CSV table of C-alpha atoms in Angstrom, one decimal:
chain,number,residue,atom,x,y,z
A,1,MET,CA,-0.1,21.7,-4.8
A,2,LYS,CA,1.3,18.6,-6.6
A,3,ASP,CA,4.9,19.6,-5.7
A,4,ARG,CA,3.9,20.0,-2.0
A,5,VAL,CA,2.2,16.6,-1.9
A,6,GLN,CA,5.1,14.9,-3.6
A,7,GLU,CA,7.5,16.5,-1.1
A,8,LEU,CA,5.3,15.2,1.7
A,9,LEU,CA,5.1,11.7,0.2
A,10,GLU,CA,8.9,11.5,-0.1
A,11,ARG,CA,9.4,12.6,3.5
A,12,ARG,CA,6.9,10.0,4.7
A,13,ASN,CA,8.7,7.2,2.8
A,14,LEU,CA,5.8,6.7,0.4
A,15,LEU,CA,8.2,7.4,-2.5
A,16,ALA,CA,11.4,6.5,-0.8
A,17,HIS,CA,12.0,2.8,-1.3
A,18,PRO,CA,8.9,0.8,-2.3
A,19,MET,CA,10.8,-1.8,-4.2
A,20,VAL,CA,13.2,-2.2,-1.2
A,21,VAL,CA,10.2,-2.7,1.1
A,22,GLY,CA,8.8,-5.2,-1.3
A,23,LEU,CA,12.1,-7.1,-1.6
A,24,LEU,CA,12.5,-7.1,2.2
A,25,SER,CA,9.0,-8.3,2.8
A,26,ALA,CA,9.3,-11.2,0.3
A,27,LEU,CA,12.7,-12.1,1.8
A,28,VAL,CA,11.5,-12.2,5.4
A,29,PHE,CA,8.4,-14.2,4.5
A,30,ALA,CA,10.5,-16.7,2.6
A,31,ILE,CA,13.0,-17.1,5.4
A,32,VAL,CA,10.4,-17.5,8.1
A,33,GLY,CA,8.4,-19.9,5.9
A,34,LEU,CA,11.5,-22.0,5.4
A,35,LEU,CA,12.2,-22.1,9.1
A,36,LEU,CA,8.7,-23.2,9.9
A,37,ARG,CA,8.1,-25.4,6.9
A,38,GLY,CA,5.5,-28.0,7.7
A,39,ASN,CA,4.0,-26.0,10.5
A,40,PRO,CA,0.3,-25.0,9.7
A,41,ALA,CA,0.8,-21.7,11.4
A,42,ALA,CA,3.8,-20.8,9.2
A,43,PRO,CA,2.0,-18.4,6.8
A,44,ALA,CA,0.5,-16.4,9.8
A,45,VAL,CA,3.8,-16.2,11.6
A,46,ALA,CA,5.6,-15.2,8.4
A,47,ALA,CA,3.0,-12.6,7.7
A,48,VAL,CA,3.5,-11.0,11.2
A,49,ALA,CA,7.3,-11.1,10.7
A,50,THR,CA,7.0,-9.5,7.3
A,51,LEU,CA,4.8,-6.7,8.6
A,52,GLY,CA,7.2,-6.1,11.4
A,53,ALA,CA,10.1,-5.8,9.1
A,54,ALA,CA,8.3,-3.4,6.8
A,55,LEU,CA,7.3,-1.2,9.8
A,56,LEU,CA,10.9,-1.1,10.9
A,57,LEU,CA,12.1,-0.1,7.5
A,58,THR,CA,9.6,2.6,6.9
A,59,GLY,CA,9.4,3.9,10.5
A,60,ALA,CA,5.6,3.1,10.3
A,61,ALA,CA,5.1,6.5,8.6
A,62,GLN,CA,2.1,5.4,6.5
A,63,GLU,CA,0.5,3.6,9.4
A,64,SER,CA,0.9,6.7,11.5
A,65,ALA,CA,-0.8,8.7,8.8
A,66,VAL,CA,-3.8,6.3,8.9
A,67,PHE,CA,-4.0,6.6,12.7
A,68,ARG,CA,-3.8,10.4,12.7
A,69,LEU,CA,-6.3,10.8,9.9
A,70,ALA,CA,-8.9,8.5,11.5
A,71,ALA,CA,-8.4,10.4,14.7
A,72,VAL,CA,-8.9,13.7,13.0
A,73,LEU,CA,-12.0,12.6,11.1
A,74,GLY,CA,-13.6,10.8,14.0
A,75,GLN,CA,-15.2,12.2,17.1
A,76,PRO,CA,-12.8,13.4,19.9
A,77,ALA,CA,-11.7,10.6,22.2
A,78,SER,CA,-13.6,8.1,20.1
A,79,GLY,CA,-10.7,5.8,19.6
A,80,HIS,CA,-11.3,5.8,15.8
A,81,GLY,CA,-7.5,6.0,15.2
A,82,THR,CA,-6.7,3.0,17.3
A,83,MET,CA,-9.5,0.9,15.9
A,84,THR,CA,-8.7,1.8,12.3
A,85,LEU,CA,-5.0,1.0,12.7
A,86,VAL,CA,-5.7,-2.3,14.4
A,87,LEU,CA,-8.1,-3.4,11.6
A,88,LEU,CA,-5.6,-2.3,9.0
A,89,LEU,CA,-2.7,-4.3,10.5
A,90,ALA,CA,-4.9,-7.3,11.2
A,91,GLY,CA,-6.1,-7.2,7.6
A,92,ARG,CA,-2.6,-7.0,6.3
A,93,ILE,CA,-1.6,-10.1,8.3
A,94,ALA,CA,-4.7,-12.1,7.4
A,95,THR,CA,-4.6,-11.4,3.7
A,96,VAL,CA,-0.9,-12.1,3.3
A,97,ALA,CA,-1.2,-15.2,5.4
A,98,ALA,CA,-4.1,-16.3,3.2
A,99,ILE,CA,-2.0,-15.8,0.0
A,100,GLY,CA,0.9,-17.7,1.6
A,101,ALA,CA,-1.3,-20.6,2.6
A,102,ALA,CA,-2.5,-20.9,-1.0
A,103,SER,CA,0.7,-20.3,-2.9
A,104,GLU,CA,4.3,-19.8,-1.8
A,105,ALA,CA,5.3,-18.2,-5.1
A,106,GLY,CA,2.2,-16.1,-5.2
A,107,VAL,CA,2.7,-14.6,-1.8
A,108,LEU,CA,6.3,-13.6,-2.5
A,109,ALA,CA,5.3,-12.0,-5.8
A,110,ALA,CA,2.4,-10.2,-4.1
A,111,LEU,CA,4.7,-8.9,-1.3
A,112,LEU,CA,7.1,-7.6,-4.0
A,113,ALA,CA,4.4,-5.8,-5.9
A,114,GLY,CA,2.1,-4.5,-3.1
A,115,PRO,CA,4.2,-1.6,-1.9
A,116,VAL,CA,5.1,-0.5,-5.4
A,117,VAL,CA,1.5,-0.5,-6.7
A,118,ALA,CA,0.3,1.1,-3.5
A,119,ARG,CA,3.0,3.9,-3.8
A,120,PHE,CA,1.5,4.8,-7.2
A,121,ALA,CA,-2.0,5.3,-5.7
A,122,PRO,CA,-1.4,8.6,-3.8
A,123,LEU,CA,0.7,10.0,-6.7
A,124,LEU,CA,-2.2,9.3,-9.1
A,125,ALA,CA,-4.6,11.0,-6.7
A,126,ALA,CA,-2.4,14.0,-6.2
A,127,HIS,CA,-1.9,14.4,-10.0
A,128,TRP,CA,-5.6,14.0,-10.7
A,129,SER,CA,-6.5,16.5,-8.0
A,130,ALA,CA,-4.0,19.1,-9.2
A,131,HIS,CA,-4.5,18.8,-12.9
A,132,GLU,CA,-0.8,19.4,-13.5
A,133,GLY,CA,1.0,19.5,-16.9
A,134,SER,CA,3.1,17.3,-19.0
A,135,GLU,CA,6.2,17.4,-16.7
A,136,ASP,CA,4.2,15.9,-13.8
A,137,ALA,CA,2.5,13.5,-16.1
A,138,ALA,CA,5.9,12.2,-17.2
A,139,GLY,CA,6.8,11.6,-13.5
A,140,LEU,CA,3.5,9.8,-13.0
A,141,ARG,CA,4.3,7.6,-16.0
A,142,ALA,CA,7.7,6.8,-14.6
A,143,ALA,CA,6.1,5.8,-11.3
A,144,ALA,CA,3.7,3.5,-13.2
A,145,LEU,CA,6.6,1.9,-15.0
A,146,TRP,CA,8.0,0.8,-11.6
A,147,CYS,CA,4.9,-1.3,-11.3
A,148,VAL,CA,5.5,-3.3,-14.5
A,149,LEU,CA,8.3,-5.6,-13.2
A,150,PRO,CA,6.7,-6.8,-10.0
A,151,LEU,CA,3.3,-7.2,-11.7
A,152,ALA,CA,5.1,-9.3,-14.4
A,153,VAL,CA,6.5,-11.5,-11.5
A,154,MET,CA,3.0,-11.9,-10.2
A,155,LEU,CA,1.8,-12.9,-13.6
A,156,LEU,CA,4.5,-15.6,-13.9
A,157,ALA,CA,3.8,-16.8,-10.4
A,158,GLU,CA,0.0,-17.3,-10.5
A,159,GLY,CA,-1.4,-16.1,-13.8
A,160,VAL,CA,-3.6,-13.3,-15.1
A,161,ALA,CA,-6.5,-13.7,-12.7
A,162,PHE,CA,-4.1,-13.2,-9.7
A,163,VAL,CA,-2.8,-9.9,-11.1
A,164,LEU,CA,-6.2,-8.6,-12.2
A,165,LEU,CA,-8.0,-9.3,-9.0
A,166,ALA,CA,-5.2,-7.7,-7.0
A,167,LEU,CA,-5.3,-4.6,-9.2
A,168,ALA,CA,-9.1,-4.6,-9.1
A,169,GLY,CA,-9.0,-4.6,-5.3
A,170,ALA,CA,-6.5,-1.7,-5.2
A,171,ALA,CA,-8.6,0.3,-7.8
A,172,LEU,CA,-11.8,-0.2,-5.8
A,173,ALA,CA,-10.1,0.9,-2.6
A,174,TRP,CA,-8.7,4.0,-4.4
A,175,ILE,CA,-12.1,5.0,-5.7
A,176,ALA,CA,-14.0,4.4,-2.5
A,177,LEU,CA,-11.5,6.1,-0.2
A,178,LEU,CA,-11.2,9.1,-2.5
A,179,ARG,CA,-15.0,9.5,-2.6
A,180,PHE,CA,-15.1,9.3,1.1
A,181,LEU,CA,-12.3,11.8,1.6
A,182,ARG,CA,-13.7,14.3,-0.9
A,183,SER,CA,-16.9,14.4,1.2
A,184,ARG,CA,-14.8,15.5,4.2
A,185,PRO,CA,-13.2,19.0,4.7
A,186,GLY,CA,-9.6,19.5,3.9
A,187,GLY,CA,-7.3,19.0,0.9
A,188,PHE,CA,-5.2,16.1,-0.2
A,189,ASP,CA,-2.4,16.3,2.4
A,190,GLU,CA,0.1,13.8,3.7
A,191,LEU,CA,-2.3,12.1,6.1
A,192,ARG,CA,-4.8,11.4,3.2
A,193,ALA,CA,-1.9,10.3,1.0
A,194,GLY,CA,-0.7,7.8,3.6
A,195,ALA,CA,-4.2,6.5,4.2
A,196,LEU,CA,-4.8,6.0,0.5
A,197,GLN,CA,-1.5,4.1,0.2
A,198,GLN,CA,-2.3,1.8,3.0
A,199,ALA,CA,-5.9,1.2,1.9
A,200,CYS,CA,-4.7,0.3,-1.6
A,201,GLU,CA,-2.0,-2.0,-0.4
A,202,LEU,CA,-4.4,-3.9,1.9
A,203,ALA,CA,-7.0,-4.2,-0.9
A,204,PHE,CA,-4.3,-5.3,-3.3
A,205,TYR,CA,-3.4,-8.2,-1.0
A,206,LEU,CA,-7.1,-8.9,-0.5
A,207,GLY,CA,-7.7,-9.2,-4.2
A,208,ALA,CA,-4.6,-11.4,-4.6
A,209,SER,CA,-5.8,-13.7,-1.8
A,210,VAL,CA,-9.0,-14.3,-3.8
A,211,GLY,CA,-7.1,-15.0,-7.0
A,212,ALA,CA,-4.4,-17.2,-5.4
């Protein structure tokens, strides 16, 4: 099961280039912020541009998974997929803009770390569900190590509370969504992995916005 889930995650770009996504996001936000420096709307515009760049890079694979899972779990023709996706994207824009309004260094650090930490979330869930052995545990540890550098950058940018609140937000989203999904029929597939990644990334930015 774990091998299948990891294969799906790689194909949907959850494993492919999280650091590249983070670097691109931070770069786009910095460029737009510089171009609009002094404009009160700059953080919001930069957040929209950042989200657009990330969607182009990943092909919106994770967002598509959120839409499809919400549509599957909701009532037919209920529009749950559309509503969920709109709320997700609006939440991403709002939280990133809030961090940017509070701290220029903080938002760049959070954008670097967010995709990397969120990529770890579905891997941890898949490993925990499958109860695999030491080889997969080693892979999970390697994925966790990828989180160290961007989190260290966040620590240097805004301090301990900034990092801890961001991680707490991601952890709470991880627990809450897994509990919700476990109460629904179906195994841990690519749609649930994508939704978990997106929920944790949004919650990571939300926690960071509180700590900025």
